[in-house]
PDB file of C-alpha atoms in Angstrom:
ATOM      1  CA  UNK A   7     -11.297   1.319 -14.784  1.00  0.00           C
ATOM      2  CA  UNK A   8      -7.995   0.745 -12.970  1.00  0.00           C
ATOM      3  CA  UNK A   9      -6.327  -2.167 -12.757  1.00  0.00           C
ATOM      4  CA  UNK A  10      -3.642  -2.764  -9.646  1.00  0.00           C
ATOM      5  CA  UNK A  11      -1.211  -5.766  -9.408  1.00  0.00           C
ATOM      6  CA  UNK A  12       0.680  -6.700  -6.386  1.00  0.00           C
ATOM      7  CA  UNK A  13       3.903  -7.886  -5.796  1.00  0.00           C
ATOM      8  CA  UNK A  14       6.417  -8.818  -2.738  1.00  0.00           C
ATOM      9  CA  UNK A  15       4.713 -10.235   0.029  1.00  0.00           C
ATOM     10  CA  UNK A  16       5.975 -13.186   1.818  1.00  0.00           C
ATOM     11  CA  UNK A  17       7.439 -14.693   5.174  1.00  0.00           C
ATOM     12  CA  UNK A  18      10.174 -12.637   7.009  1.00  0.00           C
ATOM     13  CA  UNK A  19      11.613 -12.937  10.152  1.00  0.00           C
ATOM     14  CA  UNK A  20      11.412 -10.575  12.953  1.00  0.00           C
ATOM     15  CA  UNK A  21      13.508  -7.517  12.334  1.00  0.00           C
ATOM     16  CA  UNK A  22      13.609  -8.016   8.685  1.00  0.00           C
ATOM     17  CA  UNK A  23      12.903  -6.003   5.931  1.00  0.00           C
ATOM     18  CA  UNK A  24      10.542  -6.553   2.840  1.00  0.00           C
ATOM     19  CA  UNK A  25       9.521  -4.314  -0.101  1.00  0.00           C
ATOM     20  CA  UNK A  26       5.643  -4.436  -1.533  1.00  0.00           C
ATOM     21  CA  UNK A  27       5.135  -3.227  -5.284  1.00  0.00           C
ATOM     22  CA  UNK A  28       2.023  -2.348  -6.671  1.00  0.00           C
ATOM     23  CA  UNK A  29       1.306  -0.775 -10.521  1.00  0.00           C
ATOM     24  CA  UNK A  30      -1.647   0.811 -11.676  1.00  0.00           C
ATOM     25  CA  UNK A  31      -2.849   0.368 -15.039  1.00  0.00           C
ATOM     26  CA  UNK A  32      -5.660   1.593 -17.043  1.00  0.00           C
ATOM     27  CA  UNK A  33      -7.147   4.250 -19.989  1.00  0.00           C
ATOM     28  CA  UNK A  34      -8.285   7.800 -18.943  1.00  0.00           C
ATOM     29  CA  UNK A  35      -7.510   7.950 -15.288  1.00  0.00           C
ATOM     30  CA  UNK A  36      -5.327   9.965 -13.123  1.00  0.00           C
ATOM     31  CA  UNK A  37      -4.545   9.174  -9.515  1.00  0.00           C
ATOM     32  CA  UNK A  38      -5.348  11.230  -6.493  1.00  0.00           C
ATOM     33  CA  UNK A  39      -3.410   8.990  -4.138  1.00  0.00           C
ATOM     34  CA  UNK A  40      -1.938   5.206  -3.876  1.00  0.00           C
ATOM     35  CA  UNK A  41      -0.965   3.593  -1.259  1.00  0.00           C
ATOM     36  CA  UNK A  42      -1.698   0.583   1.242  1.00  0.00           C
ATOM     37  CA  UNK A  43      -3.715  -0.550   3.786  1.00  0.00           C
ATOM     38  CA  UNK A  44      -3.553  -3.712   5.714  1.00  0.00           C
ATOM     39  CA  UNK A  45      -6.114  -5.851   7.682  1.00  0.00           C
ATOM     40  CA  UNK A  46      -5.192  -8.991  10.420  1.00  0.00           C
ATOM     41  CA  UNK A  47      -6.996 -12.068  11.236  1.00  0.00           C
ATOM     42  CA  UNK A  48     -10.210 -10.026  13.662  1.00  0.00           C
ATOM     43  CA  UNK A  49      -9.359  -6.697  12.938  1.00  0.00           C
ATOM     44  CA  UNK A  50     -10.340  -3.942  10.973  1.00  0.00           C
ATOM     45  CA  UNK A  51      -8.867  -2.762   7.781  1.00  0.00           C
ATOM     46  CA  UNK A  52      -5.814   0.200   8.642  1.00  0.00           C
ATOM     47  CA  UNK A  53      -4.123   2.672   6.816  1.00  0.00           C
ATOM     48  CA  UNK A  54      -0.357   1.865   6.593  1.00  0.00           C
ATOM     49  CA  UNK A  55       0.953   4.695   4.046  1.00  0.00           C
ATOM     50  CA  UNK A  56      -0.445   6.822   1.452  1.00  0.00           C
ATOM     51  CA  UNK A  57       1.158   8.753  -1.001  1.00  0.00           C
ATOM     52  CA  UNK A  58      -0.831  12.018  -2.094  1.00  0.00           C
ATOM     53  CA  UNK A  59       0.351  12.777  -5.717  1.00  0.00           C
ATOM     54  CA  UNK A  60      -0.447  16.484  -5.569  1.00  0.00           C
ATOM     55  CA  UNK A  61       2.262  18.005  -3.179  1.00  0.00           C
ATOM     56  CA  UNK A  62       3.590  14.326  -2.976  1.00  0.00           C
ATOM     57  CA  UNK A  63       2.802  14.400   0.572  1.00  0.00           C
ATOM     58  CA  UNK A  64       2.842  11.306   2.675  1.00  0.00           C
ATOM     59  CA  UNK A  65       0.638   9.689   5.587  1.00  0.00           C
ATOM     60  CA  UNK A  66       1.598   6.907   7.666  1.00  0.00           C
ATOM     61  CA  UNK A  67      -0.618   4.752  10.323  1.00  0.00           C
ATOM     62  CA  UNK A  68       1.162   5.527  13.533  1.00  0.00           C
ATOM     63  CA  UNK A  69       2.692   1.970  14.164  1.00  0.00           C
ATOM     64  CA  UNK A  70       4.633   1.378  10.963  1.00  0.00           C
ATOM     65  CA  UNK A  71       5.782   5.361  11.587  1.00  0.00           C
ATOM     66  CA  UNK A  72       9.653   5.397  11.314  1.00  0.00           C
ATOM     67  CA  UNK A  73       9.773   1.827   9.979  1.00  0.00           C
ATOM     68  CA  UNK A  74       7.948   2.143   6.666  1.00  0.00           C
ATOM     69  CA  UNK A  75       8.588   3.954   3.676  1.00  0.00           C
ATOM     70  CA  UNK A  76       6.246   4.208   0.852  1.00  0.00           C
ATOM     71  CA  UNK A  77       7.676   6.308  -2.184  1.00  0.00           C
ATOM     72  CA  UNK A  78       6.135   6.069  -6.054  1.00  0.00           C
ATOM     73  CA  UNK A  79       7.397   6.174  -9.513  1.00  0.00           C
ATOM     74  CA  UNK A  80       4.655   8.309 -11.310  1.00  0.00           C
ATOM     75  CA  UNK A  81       6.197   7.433 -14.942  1.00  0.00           C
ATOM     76  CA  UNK A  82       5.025   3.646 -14.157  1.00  0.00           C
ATOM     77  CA  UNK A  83       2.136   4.229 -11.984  1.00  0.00           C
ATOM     78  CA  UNK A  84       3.369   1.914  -9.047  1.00  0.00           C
ATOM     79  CA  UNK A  85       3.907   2.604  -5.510  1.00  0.00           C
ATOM     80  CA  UNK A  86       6.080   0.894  -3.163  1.00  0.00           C
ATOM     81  CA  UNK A  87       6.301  -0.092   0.172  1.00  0.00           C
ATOM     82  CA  UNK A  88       9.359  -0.201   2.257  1.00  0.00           C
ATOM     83  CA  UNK A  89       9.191  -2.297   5.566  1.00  0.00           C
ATOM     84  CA  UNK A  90      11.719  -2.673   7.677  1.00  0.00           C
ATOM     85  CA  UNK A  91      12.269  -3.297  11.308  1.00  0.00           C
ATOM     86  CA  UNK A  92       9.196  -5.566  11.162  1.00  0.00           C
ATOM     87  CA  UNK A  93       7.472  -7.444  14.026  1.00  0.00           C
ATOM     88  CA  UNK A  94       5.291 -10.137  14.514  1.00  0.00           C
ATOM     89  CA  UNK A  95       2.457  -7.384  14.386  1.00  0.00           C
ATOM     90  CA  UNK A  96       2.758  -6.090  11.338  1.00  0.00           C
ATOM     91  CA  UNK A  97       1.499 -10.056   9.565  1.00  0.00           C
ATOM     92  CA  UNK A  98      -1.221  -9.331   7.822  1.00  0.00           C
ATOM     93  CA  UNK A  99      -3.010  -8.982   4.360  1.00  0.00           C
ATOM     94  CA  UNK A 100      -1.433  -5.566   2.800  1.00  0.00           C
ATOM     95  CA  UNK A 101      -3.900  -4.277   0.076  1.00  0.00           C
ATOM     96  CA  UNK A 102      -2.691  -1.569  -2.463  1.00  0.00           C
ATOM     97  CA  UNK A 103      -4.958   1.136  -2.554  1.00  0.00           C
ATOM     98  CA  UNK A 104      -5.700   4.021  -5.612  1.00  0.00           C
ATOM     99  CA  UNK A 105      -8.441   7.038  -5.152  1.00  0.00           C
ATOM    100  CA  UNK A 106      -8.246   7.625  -8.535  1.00  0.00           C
ATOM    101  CA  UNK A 107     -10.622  10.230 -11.492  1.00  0.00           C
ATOM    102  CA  UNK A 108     -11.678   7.720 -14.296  1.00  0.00           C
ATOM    103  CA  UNK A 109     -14.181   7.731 -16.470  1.00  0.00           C
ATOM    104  CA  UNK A 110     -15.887  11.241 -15.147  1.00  0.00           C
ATOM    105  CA  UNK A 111     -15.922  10.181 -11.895  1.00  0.00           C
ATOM    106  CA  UNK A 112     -13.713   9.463  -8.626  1.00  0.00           C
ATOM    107  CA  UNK A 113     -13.593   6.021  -7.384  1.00  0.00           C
ATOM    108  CA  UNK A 114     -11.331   3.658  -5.001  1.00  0.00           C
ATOM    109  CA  UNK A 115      -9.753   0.903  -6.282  1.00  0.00           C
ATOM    110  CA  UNK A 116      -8.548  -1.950  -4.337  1.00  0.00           C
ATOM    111  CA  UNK A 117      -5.734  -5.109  -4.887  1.00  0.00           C
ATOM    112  CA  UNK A 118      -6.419  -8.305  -4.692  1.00  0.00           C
ATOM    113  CA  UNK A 119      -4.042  -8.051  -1.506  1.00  0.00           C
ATOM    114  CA  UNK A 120      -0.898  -9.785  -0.134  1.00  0.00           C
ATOM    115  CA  UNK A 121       0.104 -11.587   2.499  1.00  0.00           C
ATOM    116  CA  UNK A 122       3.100 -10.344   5.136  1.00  0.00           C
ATOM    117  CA  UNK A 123       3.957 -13.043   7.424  1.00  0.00           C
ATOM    118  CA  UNK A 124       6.153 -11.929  10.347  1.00  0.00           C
ATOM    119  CA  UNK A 125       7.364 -15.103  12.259  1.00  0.00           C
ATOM    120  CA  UNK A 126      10.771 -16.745  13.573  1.00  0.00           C
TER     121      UNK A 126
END
């Protein structure tokens, strides 16, 4: 099993920058990739970044392109989330994300998610 905590979600204005932290922890598992998605009030659940550990290429949903940053520390396990330039659109629930091989088998793991609030 894999365990992810959140961290770093709040209210920022328009324009303003936040960083999300989230740390995997665990016995007998190595990740595949981490990252985040987020989902807003009626919509669907959306890839923001993910970072792919072999290569340590990135993906990034096409509206936070040139705005976000996600880099990882792969001594701690945790991922982070650089936002910057944000807008009113990007408020939503941001959910840390892990495809990770545990326990024989590959599996997604979810957080519990946190909330971005983009408002003046």
């Amino acid at each position: 099993q894999v365990q992810l905590v959140e961290s770093g979600g709040g209210l920022v204005q328009p324009g303003g920058t936040l960083r999300l932290s989230c740390a995997a922890s665990g016995s007998g598992f190595s990740i595949n990739a981490m990252g985040w998605y987020r989902q807003a009030p009626g919509k669907e659940r959306e890839l923001v970044a993910l970072y792919i550990t072999s290569g340590g290429s990135t993906n990034y949903g096409d509206s936070v392109k040139g705005r976000f940053t996600i880099s990882r520390d792969n001594a701690k396990n945790t991922v982070y989330l650089q936002m910057s330039s944000l807008k009113p659109e990007d408020t939503a629930v941001y959910y840390c994300y892990v495809d990770a091989y545990s326990s024989g088998s590959f599996a997604h793991y979810w957080g519990q998610g946190t909330q971005v609030t983009v408002s003046s």
